[in-house]
Amino acid sequence: MNEYVDYRGTWREWQKILNDQGARRGAEDRDPMAVRARVEWERDGPEWMDGEAVRIDRRDGAIFVRLHDGRCSTLGAWLTPDDLWWEGKSGIACQKSVKKDATPKL
């Protein structure tokens, strides 16, 4: 008998994040802040999604965003500030589904 197996969140669904800036050492922890992140998936292409900014690299401004998506094989990705939007940041008016209590502390 063939059983249906749901592979969401397993290695079969993982995709490389093409705009990931790579792992960092010496980055600073920060209080989690709700953000919208533009993630460019290997197969699915670019997509805006909710995440939490939790670390920042002051050398080049890269921000580690925790992503809760089955396609991400790690906890998240290092993204540039251009790939992020948070409450109070101007420039990307259509991405306003971030939690209201988020304030930019970057």
Short mmCIF file of C-alpha atoms in Angstrom, two decimals, residues 4-104:
data_model
loop_
_atom_site.label_atom_id
_atom_site.label_comp_id
_atom_site.label_asym_id
_atom_site.label_seq_id
_atom_site.Cartn_x
_atom_site.Cartn_y
_atom_site.Cartn_z
CA TYR A 4 1.03 9.74 1.11
CA VAL A 5 4.12 11.36 2.62
CA ASP A 6 4.21 15.11 3.21
CA TYR A 7 7.78 16.26 2.53
CA ARG A 8 7.26 19.94 3.44
CA GLY A 9 10.08 21.08 5.70
CA THR A 10 12.40 18.24 4.74
CA TRP A 11 15.50 18.13 2.57
CA ARG A 12 13.35 17.47 -0.51
CA GLU A 13 11.86 20.95 -0.22
CA TRP A 14 15.05 22.86 0.66
CA GLN A 15 16.22 25.51 -1.77
CA LYS A 16 19.33 27.64 -1.88
CA ILE A 17 18.77 31.32 -1.06
CA LEU A 18 20.51 33.12 -3.91
CA ASN A 19 20.72 36.53 -2.22
CA ASP A 20 22.18 35.12 1.03
CA GLN A 21 25.37 37.06 1.89
CA GLY A 22 27.08 34.11 3.59
CA ALA A 23 27.86 33.17 7.20
CA ARG A 24 29.40 35.79 9.50
CA ARG A 25 31.66 35.79 12.53
CA GLY A 26 31.67 38.52 15.13
CA ALA A 27 28.21 39.84 14.37
CA GLU A 28 26.20 41.45 17.17
CA ASP A 29 23.05 39.93 18.62
CA ARG A 30 20.08 42.30 18.72
CA ASP A 31 16.55 42.21 20.06
CA PRO A 32 14.36 40.40 17.52
CA MET A 33 12.54 42.78 15.21
CA ALA A 34 9.79 41.90 12.74
CA VAL A 35 10.81 42.52 9.12
CA ARG A 36 9.72 41.72 5.58
CA ALA A 37 12.52 40.02 3.69
CA ARG A 38 12.99 39.65 -0.03
CA VAL A 39 14.26 36.09 -0.43
CA GLU A 40 15.39 34.88 -3.82
CA TRP A 41 14.78 31.11 -3.86
CA GLU A 42 16.79 28.86 -6.17
CA ARG A 43 13.68 27.38 -7.85
CA ASP A 44 10.74 29.54 -6.76
CA GLY A 45 12.35 32.91 -7.50
CA PRO A 46 12.03 36.12 -5.46
CA GLU A 47 9.41 36.39 -2.74
CA TRP A 48 8.64 38.81 0.12
CA MET A 49 8.10 37.02 3.43
CA ASP A 50 7.88 37.72 7.16
CA GLY A 51 10.96 37.14 9.29
CA GLU A 52 12.82 38.34 12.39
CA ALA A 53 16.04 40.34 12.28
CA VAL A 54 18.22 38.97 15.10
CA ARG A 55 21.87 39.79 14.27
CA ILE A 56 23.75 42.56 12.49
CA ASP A 57 27.25 42.76 11.05
CA ARG A 58 28.36 46.37 11.54
CA ARG A 59 31.22 45.97 9.04
CA ASP A 60 28.99 45.86 5.97
CA GLY A 61 25.46 46.17 7.38
CA ALA A 62 24.33 42.61 6.61
CA ILE A 63 21.44 41.48 8.80
CA PHE A 64 20.64 37.91 9.84
CA VAL A 65 16.94 37.21 9.39
CA ARG A 66 15.31 34.21 11.00
CA LEU A 67 12.99 32.61 8.44
CA HIS A 68 10.20 30.18 9.24
CA ASP A 69 9.84 28.45 5.90
CA GLY A 70 10.27 24.79 4.99
CA ARG A 71 12.38 25.70 1.98
CA CYS A 72 15.12 27.15 4.21
CA SER A 73 17.56 24.44 5.32
CA THR A 74 19.03 26.67 8.07
CA LEU A 75 17.57 29.03 10.66
CA GLY A 76 17.65 31.95 8.24
CA ALA A 77 19.84 34.03 5.94
CA TRP A 78 22.19 37.01 5.97
CA LEU A 79 20.58 39.69 3.81
CA THR A 80 21.47 43.26 2.84
CA PRO A 81 19.32 46.11 4.19
CA ASP A 82 18.09 46.63 0.61
CA ASP A 83 16.41 43.21 0.83
CA LEU A 84 14.56 44.15 4.03
CA TRP A 85 11.68 46.37 5.08
CA TRP A 86 10.60 47.18 8.62
CA GLU A 87 8.02 49.49 10.19
CA GLY A 88 9.28 53.05 9.78
CA LYS A 89 11.57 52.33 6.83
CA SER A 90 10.61 54.16 3.68
CA GLY A 91 10.88 52.97 0.11
CA ILE A 92 8.78 49.80 -0.11
CA ALA A 93 5.22 50.87 0.61
CA CYS A 94 3.60 47.63 -0.53
CA GLN A 95 5.25 45.48 2.16
CA LYS A 96 3.37 46.72 5.23
CA SER A 97 2.29 43.47 6.84
CA VAL A 98 4.96 43.64 9.54
CA LYS A 99 3.82 43.67 13.17
CA LYS A 100 2.96 47.15 14.43
CA ASP A 101 5.26 47.00 17.49
CA ALA A 102 8.42 46.74 15.37
CA THR A 103 10.73 49.72 15.53
CA PRO A 104 13.94 50.10 13.56
#
